[in-house]
Short mmCIF file of C-alpha atoms in Angstrom, two decimals:
data_model
loop_
_atom_site.label_atom_id
_atom_site.label_comp_id
_atom_site.label_asym_id
_atom_site.label_seq_id
_atom_site.Cartn_x
_atom_site.Cartn_y
_atom_site.Cartn_z
CA MET A 12 21.24 4.46 2.68
CA VAL A 13 19.61 6.27 -0.15
CA ASN A 14 22.90 7.88 -2.61
CA VAL A 15 22.72 10.43 -6.17
CA ASN A 16 25.76 11.23 -8.18
CA PRO A 17 26.49 13.82 -10.07
CA ILE A 18 25.95 14.24 -13.48
CA ARG A 19 28.84 14.13 -15.67
CA ARG A 20 28.04 15.98 -18.91
CA ALA A 21 24.12 17.08 -18.42
CA LEU A 22 22.72 19.31 -21.66
CA VAL A 23 19.81 22.13 -20.00
CA PRO A 24 17.71 24.70 -22.02
CA PHE A 25 19.83 28.05 -22.30
CA ASP A 26 17.32 29.69 -21.02
CA SER A 27 13.80 29.64 -19.61
CA GLY A 28 12.97 30.62 -23.07
CA ALA A 29 14.62 27.85 -24.61
CA ALA A 30 13.40 25.27 -22.25
CA GLN A 31 9.76 26.09 -23.01
CA ARG A 32 10.49 25.55 -26.52
CA LEU A 33 12.57 22.12 -25.40
CA CYS A 34 10.36 20.47 -22.85
CA SER A 35 7.51 18.37 -23.06
CA PRO A 36 5.35 15.86 -21.43
CA ASN A 37 7.14 12.19 -21.43
CA TYR A 38 6.51 10.18 -24.10
CA ASP A 39 3.71 7.89 -22.24
CA GLU A 40 1.81 10.67 -21.64
CA PHE A 41 0.39 10.56 -24.41
CA GLN A 42 -2.97 8.43 -25.81
CA SER A 43 -1.64 7.56 -29.50
CA ASP A 44 2.08 8.58 -31.34
CA ARG A 45 -1.08 10.76 -33.56
CA GLU A 46 -1.36 12.90 -30.66
CA ILE A 47 2.56 13.23 -30.11
CA TRP A 48 3.11 13.94 -33.76
CA GLU A 49 0.17 16.86 -33.80
CA LEU A 50 2.61 18.32 -30.91
CA LEU A 51 5.67 18.01 -32.95
CA GLN A 52 3.62 20.61 -35.38
CA VAL A 53 3.31 23.49 -33.02
CA GLN A 54 6.34 22.53 -31.21
CA PRO A 55 9.11 21.29 -33.62
CA GLU A 56 12.23 21.89 -30.94
CA SER A 57 10.07 19.96 -28.21
CA VAL A 58 12.54 17.12 -27.06
CA LEU A 59 10.16 14.64 -28.17
CA ARG A 60 12.01 14.33 -31.77
CA ALA A 61 14.40 12.74 -29.86
CA THR A 62 12.83 10.74 -27.25
CA MET A 63 9.48 9.41 -30.05
CA PRO A 64 11.37 10.27 -33.22
CA HIS A 65 9.14 8.14 -35.17
CA CYS A 66 6.52 10.35 -35.04
CA ASN A 67 9.21 13.08 -36.25
CA ALA A 68 7.56 13.11 -39.72
CA VAL A 69 6.58 15.11 -42.20
CA SER A 70 3.09 14.26 -42.37
CA ALA A 71 1.48 11.66 -39.94
CA ASP A 72 0.97 8.66 -43.04
CA GLU A 73 4.33 9.05 -43.08
CA MET A 74 5.49 8.41 -39.62
CA LEU A 75 8.31 5.29 -39.37
CA GLU A 76 8.02 2.38 -37.29
CA ASP A 77 8.13 2.51 -33.24
CA GLY A 78 12.24 1.24 -32.45
CA SER A 79 12.92 0.37 -36.58
CA PRO A 80 16.65 1.31 -37.46
CA GLU A 81 15.38 4.26 -38.95
CA ALA A 82 13.94 5.92 -36.54
CA LEU A 83 16.61 5.24 -34.10
CA ALA A 84 18.48 6.79 -36.65
CA GLU A 85 16.28 9.86 -36.59
CA GLY A 86 16.59 10.36 -32.80
CA ALA A 87 20.45 10.04 -33.18
CA LEU A 88 19.82 12.77 -35.55
CA LYS A 89 17.64 14.96 -33.93
CA MET A 90 20.02 14.57 -30.54
CA ALA A 91 22.74 15.96 -31.97
CA GLN A 92 21.29 18.91 -33.33
CA MET A 93 19.56 19.41 -30.53
CA VAL A 94 23.25 19.32 -28.39
CA GLU A 95 24.68 21.85 -31.32
CA SER A 96 21.69 23.97 -30.94
CA ASP A 97 22.48 27.56 -29.51
CA SER A 98 18.98 27.19 -27.39
CA THR A 99 21.33 24.07 -25.18
CA LYS A 100 24.14 24.05 -22.75
CA VAL A 101 26.43 21.68 -21.23
CA VAL A 102 27.34 21.78 -17.61
CA GLU A 103 29.57 19.29 -16.27
CA ASN A 104 29.35 17.93 -12.53
CA THR A 105 26.35 18.67 -11.82
CA LEU A 106 23.38 17.89 -9.45
CA PHE A 107 20.18 20.01 -9.63
CA LEU A 108 17.07 20.82 -7.75
CA TYR A 109 13.40 20.77 -9.14
CA GLU A 110 10.38 22.22 -8.54
CA ILE A 111 6.83 22.18 -9.59
CA ALA A 112 5.00 24.50 -8.62
CA ASP A 113 1.20 23.15 -9.09
CA PRO A 114 -1.57 25.81 -8.99
CA GLU A 115 -3.98 23.06 -7.64
CA ARG A 116 -1.99 22.80 -4.70
CA PRO A 117 -0.58 26.02 -3.60
CA GLU A 118 -0.04 25.63 -0.08
CA VAL A 119 2.12 22.35 -1.27
CA ARG A 120 6.24 23.07 -2.51
CA GLN A 121 6.99 19.92 -4.25
CA ILE A 122 10.90 20.52 -4.24
CA GLY A 123 13.45 17.25 -5.67
CA LEU A 124 16.60 16.47 -5.87
CA GLY A 125 17.64 15.50 -9.21
CA GLY A 126 21.27 13.51 -10.30
CA MET A 127 22.18 10.09 -11.43
CA ALA A 128 21.22 7.57 -9.33
CA PRO A 129 23.20 4.02 -9.10
CA THR A 130 21.56 0.86 -10.99
CA ASP A 131 23.43 -1.26 -8.51
CA ASP A 132 20.96 0.26 -5.86
CA ILE A 133 17.51 -1.13 -7.25
CA ARG A 134 16.07 -3.87 -5.57
CA THR A 135 16.22 -6.95 -7.55
CA GLU A 136 15.95 -10.81 -7.02
CA GLU A 137 19.49 -11.02 -7.58
CA ASN A 138 19.71 -7.74 -5.34
CA PRO A 139 17.43 -8.27 -2.13
CA GLY A 140 19.31 -5.31 -0.48
CA GLY A 141 18.87 -2.46 -2.81
CA VAL A 142 18.06 0.26 -1.22
CA ILE A 143 15.50 1.59 -4.64
CA ILE A 144 12.12 -0.27 -4.83
CA ARG A 145 10.36 -0.92 -7.73
CA ASN A 146 6.84 -1.28 -8.01
CA GLU A 147 5.93 -2.54 -11.04
CA GLY A 148 6.45 -5.57 -13.19
CA ILE A 149 8.79 -4.40 -16.24
CA ARG A 150 8.04 -5.51 -19.47
CA GLU A 151 11.34 -6.80 -21.33
CA GLU A 152 10.63 -5.13 -24.83
CA LYS A 153 9.59 -2.03 -23.70
CA ALA A 154 12.71 -1.75 -21.56
CA LYS A 155 14.69 -2.49 -24.86
CA GLY A 156 13.31 -0.31 -26.55
CA ARG A 157 14.65 2.59 -24.08
CA ALA A 158 17.76 1.01 -24.20
CA ASP A 159 18.38 0.98 -27.77
CA LEU A 160 17.22 4.69 -28.11
CA ILE A 161 19.83 5.53 -24.96
CA GLU A 162 22.51 3.62 -27.09
CA ALA A 163 21.35 5.38 -30.71
CA THR A 164 21.25 8.96 -29.18
CA ASN A 165 24.21 8.41 -26.79
CA ALA A 166 22.21 10.14 -23.86
CA ILE A 167 19.47 9.22 -21.20
CA ILE A 168 16.99 11.82 -21.94
CA GLY A 169 13.97 10.07 -19.77
CA THR A 170 14.18 10.84 -16.13
CA VAL A 171 12.75 8.82 -13.24
CA ASN A 172 10.46 9.90 -10.30
CA LEU A 173 11.49 8.49 -7.10
CA SER A 174 10.24 9.16 -3.42
CA VAL A 175 11.65 8.86 0.01
CA ASP A 176 9.54 9.03 3.37
CA ASP A 177 11.17 12.20 4.86
CA GLN A 178 9.47 11.52 7.99
CA ASP A 179 10.97 14.41 9.62
CA GLY A 180 10.99 16.86 6.92
CA GLU A 181 14.25 17.30 7.02
CA PHE A 182 15.07 16.84 3.34
CA LEU A 183 12.50 18.78 2.02
CA GLY A 184 13.91 21.92 4.50
CA SER A 185 17.05 21.91 2.82
CA LEU A 186 15.93 21.92 -0.67
CA GLU A 187 13.91 24.65 0.20
CA SER A 188 16.72 26.68 2.11
CA TYR A 189 18.49 26.33 -1.33
CA THR A 190 16.20 27.29 -3.58
CA GLU A 191 15.34 30.91 -1.25
CA GLN A 192 19.36 31.61 -1.77
CA ARG A 193 18.43 32.23 -5.32
CA PRO A 194 16.09 32.63 -8.53
CA CYS A 195 16.42 29.11 -10.89
CA ASP A 196 18.61 29.25 -13.64
CA PHE A 197 15.51 28.75 -15.74
CA GLU A 198 12.15 27.56 -15.44
CA ALA A 199 9.11 26.25 -17.94
CA LEU A 200 5.05 26.47 -18.08
CA ASP A 201 3.23 23.06 -18.33
CA ASN A 202 0.50 24.43 -20.77
CA GLU A 203 -1.67 21.04 -19.77
CA ASP A 204 -2.43 22.36 -16.41
CA GLY A 205 -0.29 25.66 -15.62
CA SER A 206 1.93 24.06 -13.17
CA ALA A 207 5.31 25.49 -13.41
CA HIS A 208 8.57 23.68 -13.37
CA ARG A 209 11.94 25.13 -11.89
CA ILE A 210 15.28 24.49 -12.28
CA TRP A 211 18.30 25.01 -10.41
CA MET A 212 21.79 23.64 -11.18
CA ILE A 213 24.54 22.93 -8.34
CA THR A 214 27.99 22.62 -9.27
CA ASN A 215 29.69 23.85 -6.12
CA SER A 216 31.28 20.71 -4.70
CA ASP A 217 30.48 21.34 -0.59
CA GLU A 218 27.00 21.84 -1.97
CA ILE A 219 26.80 18.81 -3.75
CA ASN A 220 27.95 17.01 -0.83
CA SER A 221 25.75 18.54 1.75
CA LEU A 222 22.53 17.88 -0.15
CA ARG A 223 23.71 14.14 -1.12
CA GLU A 224 24.53 13.70 2.61
CA VAL A 225 20.91 14.90 3.61
CA LEU A 226 19.81 12.63 1.18
CA ALA A 227 21.94 9.83 2.52
CA ALA A 228 19.66 9.81 5.40
CA GLU A 229 16.97 8.43 3.31
CA PRO A 230 16.74 4.01 4.13
CA HIS A 231 14.78 3.99 0.99
CA ALA A 232 13.64 5.17 -2.53
CA TYR A 233 10.17 4.54 -4.17
CA VAL A 234 9.73 4.58 -7.75
CA ALA A 235 6.65 6.75 -8.97
CA ASP A 236 7.09 7.14 -12.10
CA GLY A 237 9.85 5.15 -14.84
CA ASN A 238 10.28 1.90 -13.72
CA HIS A 239 11.15 1.18 -17.46
CA ARG A 240 13.56 4.10 -17.64
CA SER A 241 15.52 2.93 -14.92
CA ALA A 242 15.48 -0.62 -16.23
CA ALA A 243 16.77 0.34 -19.63
CA ALA A 244 19.64 2.22 -18.39
CA ALA A 245 20.56 -0.91 -16.05
CA MET A 246 19.40 -2.87 -19.34
CA ARG A 247 22.49 -0.96 -21.17
CA GLY A 248 24.93 -1.46 -18.52
CA GLU A 249 25.20 2.50 -17.95
CA GLY A 250 25.57 2.53 -13.91
CA GLY A 251 22.89 4.90 -13.01
CA PHE A 252 19.54 6.37 -14.21
CA LEU A 253 18.80 10.20 -14.74
CA THR A 254 16.54 11.05 -11.65
CA VAL A 255 14.85 13.25 -9.25
CA PHE A 256 13.83 11.92 -5.44
CA PHE A 257 10.91 14.29 -4.14
CA PRO A 258 9.68 14.06 -0.53
CA ALA A 259 6.40 11.55 -0.48
CA HIS A 260 4.12 13.58 1.26
CA THR A 261 4.73 16.24 -1.61
CA MET A 262 3.63 14.52 -4.46
CA GLY A 263 -0.09 14.74 -6.21
CA LEU A 264 -1.78 11.55 -7.15
CA ALA A 265 -4.64 11.70 -10.07
CA PRO A 266 -6.90 9.35 -11.70
CA TYR A 267 -5.86 6.65 -13.53
CA ASN A 268 -9.05 5.19 -15.39
CA ARG A 269 -9.85 2.72 -18.28
CA LEU A 270 -11.58 2.55 -21.12
CA VAL A 271 -13.05 -1.41 -21.98
CA THR A 272 -13.99 -3.03 -24.61
CA ALA A 273 -16.13 -5.92 -24.34
CA PRO A 274 -18.48 -6.67 -26.87
CA GLY A 275 -21.81 -7.81 -26.04
CA ILE A 276 -21.50 -7.09 -22.50
CA THR A 277 -24.56 -5.65 -20.62
CA GLU A 278 -25.41 -3.78 -17.51
CA GLY A 279 -27.85 -6.20 -16.90
CA ILE A 280 -25.31 -8.96 -17.03
CA LEU A 281 -22.69 -6.49 -15.07
CA VAL A 282 -25.10 -5.71 -11.97
CA GLU A 283 -25.94 -9.77 -11.81
CA GLY A 284 -22.74 -10.78 -11.79
CA LEU A 285 -21.61 -8.18 -9.11
CA SER A 286 -24.09 -8.00 -6.89
CA GLU A 287 -23.12 -10.42 -4.51
CA THR A 288 -19.52 -8.50 -4.27
CA PHE A 289 -20.84 -4.81 -4.08
CA GLU A 290 -23.12 -2.64 -3.44
CA ILE A 291 -24.23 -1.11 -6.72
CA GLU A 292 -26.14 2.40 -6.83
CA ARG A 293 -27.59 4.16 -10.19
CA LEU A 294 -26.17 7.32 -10.59
CA LYS A 295 -28.09 10.31 -12.17
CA ALA A 296 -24.77 12.23 -12.66
CA SER A 297 -23.73 13.13 -16.59
CA THR A 298 -20.32 12.34 -15.07
CA TYR A 299 -18.80 10.79 -12.27
CA GLN A 300 -14.77 10.69 -10.94
CA PRO A 301 -15.22 9.19 -7.62
CA GLU A 302 -12.50 11.29 -4.87
CA ARG A 303 -12.36 8.34 -2.55
CA ILE A 304 -10.93 5.07 -2.61
CA HIS A 305 -13.24 1.90 -2.41
CA GLU A 306 -15.67 3.85 -4.75
CA ILE A 307 -16.13 2.93 -8.55
CA GLY A 308 -17.40 4.13 -11.46
CA VAL A 309 -19.00 2.55 -14.42
CA TYR A 310 -20.37 4.20 -17.34
CA MET A 311 -22.12 2.47 -20.20
CA GLU A 312 -25.47 2.16 -22.17
CA GLY A 313 -25.84 5.91 -20.95
CA GLY A 314 -25.62 6.14 -17.33
CA TRP A 315 -23.71 5.41 -14.28
CA LEU A 316 -23.37 3.18 -11.88
CA LYS A 317 -21.23 3.50 -8.40
CA LEU A 318 -19.66 0.23 -6.88
CA SER A 319 -18.63 -0.08 -3.72
CA PRO A 320 -16.95 -3.35 -2.70
CA ARG A 321 -18.09 -5.28 0.18
CA ALA A 322 -16.44 -7.03 2.92
CA GLY A 323 -14.34 -9.82 1.45
CA ALA A 324 -13.74 -8.45 -2.25
CA TYR A 325 -10.36 -8.06 -1.27
CA ASP A 326 -7.91 -9.14 1.23
CA ALA A 327 -7.11 -5.69 3.51
CA SER A 328 -4.07 -6.86 4.90
CA ASN A 329 -2.40 -7.03 1.09
CA ALA A 330 -1.41 -3.48 0.05
CA ALA A 331 -1.78 -4.35 -3.59
CA GLN A 332 -4.72 -6.14 -3.66
CA ALA A 333 -6.54 -3.08 -1.26
CA ILE A 334 -5.76 -0.99 -4.31
CA ASP A 335 -8.99 -0.58 -6.71
CA SER A 336 -7.45 -1.45 -10.07
CA ASP A 337 -6.41 -4.38 -8.92
CA ILE A 338 -10.31 -5.23 -7.29
CA VAL A 339 -11.48 -3.94 -10.66
CA GLN A 340 -9.30 -6.36 -12.74
CA ARG A 341 -10.45 -9.75 -10.41
CA HIS A 342 -13.93 -8.99 -10.18
CA ILE A 343 -15.01 -7.27 -13.46
CA PHE A 344 -12.04 -7.57 -16.58
CA ALA A 345 -10.85 -11.21 -15.53
CA GLY A 346 -14.55 -12.40 -13.64
CA ILE A 347 -17.29 -11.03 -15.31
CA LEU A 348 -15.94 -9.62 -18.84
CA GLY A 349 -13.14 -12.84 -18.75
CA ILE A 350 -9.95 -10.53 -19.51
CA GLU A 351 -7.74 -12.32 -17.79
CA ASP A 352 -4.65 -10.32 -18.52
CA PRO A 353 -4.43 -6.91 -17.13
CA ARG A 354 -2.60 -5.49 -19.97
CA ALA A 355 -5.18 -6.63 -22.69
CA LYS A 356 -5.68 -4.85 -25.34
CA GLU A 357 -8.94 -4.80 -24.67
CA LEU A 358 -8.37 -2.09 -21.92
CA THR A 359 -7.21 1.32 -22.87
CA PHE A 360 -5.19 3.06 -20.10
CA VAL A 361 -6.30 6.69 -19.56
CA GLY A 362 -4.21 8.96 -17.30
CA GLY A 363 -5.17 11.65 -15.26
CA ASN A 364 -4.97 14.47 -18.04
CA ARG A 365 -8.39 12.91 -19.12
CA ASP A 366 -11.95 13.50 -17.01
CA ALA A 367 -14.51 11.66 -17.11
CA ALA A 368 -16.36 13.20 -19.18
CA TYR A 369 -14.01 12.23 -22.26
CA LEU A 370 -14.04 8.20 -21.10
CA LYS A 371 -18.15 9.42 -21.70
CA SER A 372 -17.51 10.47 -25.02
CA GLU A 373 -15.69 7.56 -26.47
CA VAL A 374 -17.98 5.59 -24.99
CA ASP A 375 -20.85 7.11 -26.35
CA ALA A 376 -18.92 7.15 -29.87
CA GLY A 377 -18.76 3.75 -29.98
CA ARG A 378 -15.38 3.63 -29.81
CA HIS A 379 -15.42 1.39 -26.49
CA ASP A 380 -18.12 -0.10 -24.61
CA LEU A 381 -17.78 0.86 -21.04
CA ALA A 382 -15.28 3.06 -18.91
CA VAL A 383 -14.42 2.73 -15.38
CA THR A 384 -13.55 5.26 -12.93
CA LEU A 385 -11.26 4.85 -9.83
CA ALA A 386 -10.23 7.35 -7.56
CA PRO A 387 -6.46 8.42 -6.94
CA VAL A 388 -4.03 5.70 -5.09
CA THR A 389 -3.41 8.01 -1.96
CA ILE A 390 0.81 8.34 -1.12
CA ASP A 391 0.15 6.11 2.21
CA GLN A 392 -1.41 2.85 -0.30
CA PHE A 393 1.63 3.42 -2.57
CA ILE A 394 4.11 3.05 0.27
CA ASP A 395 2.57 0.14 1.57
CA VAL A 396 2.65 -1.56 -1.37
CA CYS A 397 6.47 -0.68 -1.82
CA ARG A 398 7.45 -1.54 1.85
CA GLN A 399 6.10 -4.88 1.73
CA ASN A 400 7.98 -5.29 -1.39
CA ARG A 401 5.30 -6.22 -3.58
CA ILE A 402 4.46 -5.17 -7.18
CA MET A 403 1.93 -2.19 -7.71
CA PRO A 404 -1.20 -3.29 -10.05
CA PRO A 405 -0.11 -2.13 -13.79
CA LYS A 406 -0.84 1.00 -14.68
CA SER A 407 -2.50 2.03 -11.08
CA THR A 408 -0.65 5.05 -10.35
CA TRP A 409 -0.78 8.55 -11.89
CA PHE A 410 1.64 10.65 -10.18
CA GLN A 411 0.56 14.64 -11.29
CA PRO A 412 2.23 17.15 -11.89
CA LYS A 413 4.59 14.52 -13.57
CA ILE A 414 8.67 15.72 -14.85
CA ARG A 415 8.72 17.63 -17.77
CA SER A 416 10.99 15.82 -20.24
CA GLY A 417 13.92 17.74 -21.81
CA LEU A 418 14.78 20.13 -18.92
CA VAL A 419 17.36 18.11 -18.16
CA MET A 420 19.38 15.59 -19.64
CA ALA A 421 22.44 13.29 -19.55
CA LEU A 422 25.08 13.22 -22.32
CA LEU A 423 26.75 9.54 -22.33
CA GLY A 424 30.25 9.10 -23.46
#
């Protein structure tokens, strides 16, 4: 049974205009602190001033150290200002509906139910019966950084994206029915991909209980985005983390590519080392972004290669090993380049908000030695890994569109 509890005190934008000024991509959607600083120059009310306070500086040269006492104090100050601002209001004892209208998928209605999920429901070695299943390893120092921010701001700002099977469609049907009863309370446009993000606040106790009952029919929920944000709340002993539950079949996935620093590597070395494991084709295309799984692109020395794993390159019965990023890690990064750690500094992970042309330009500029492009993981692959109780390869799923940060926040205390 999957549980969701109302938020005791939710901080939300006052109206749609305020929502547009406050909301932003999550902190982990940026390639660098400089990008965050640049956004804050044009959107000074952005919630990033509280979630990435070290970037909230007069000049890029004056940015603080991430996680430092000075940065945490800045985050606390900016959060306090946000609470007192005319742009926000507090809604008590509330659930919410969150709809993402994606122009790339006009036939899909992606609507989720938001609130606080119990941290006791997270499946761990100590709690093997937990119904919220993580699929990514947790780096304790990263989770602690988010936990320190929760303590400093006395708020949970980042939202975890959870998915549920909803095999009979009843959950989505209930959410759709609710949204047809009245207009949303506020909405904001994603300037990056044009998606509309709409929020309905639900404070009526009968409506809350009805929606909680529909969700409770789901046997499991899977962490699609925000493993460290859920871990941070658990680390702080908050008892719950801010989340939205989406029906899995409505969620979109985009590529999660790689830029690689590997001095001395040549196309000849790569091709020779991979010829027994992959079918290799040289492409004439100027860019190559695979659309089907088990088709892999490599850009180096001014040209693209298409790699297709041969039989035996992975164990098809192991859902995690069948993910292309794991195949690439084992055979290319570790096997040829000697990069054993899948999170090594030589690997730069580039999410679906950047295209293959961007990767090509980074290699051409000499900032990296090669680029690897991968097809999006499918939702079935993602769920199979969760059901087998395995861990997804690091940085393998890029759900898109993503939940915007700053549209619903949970005040603590």
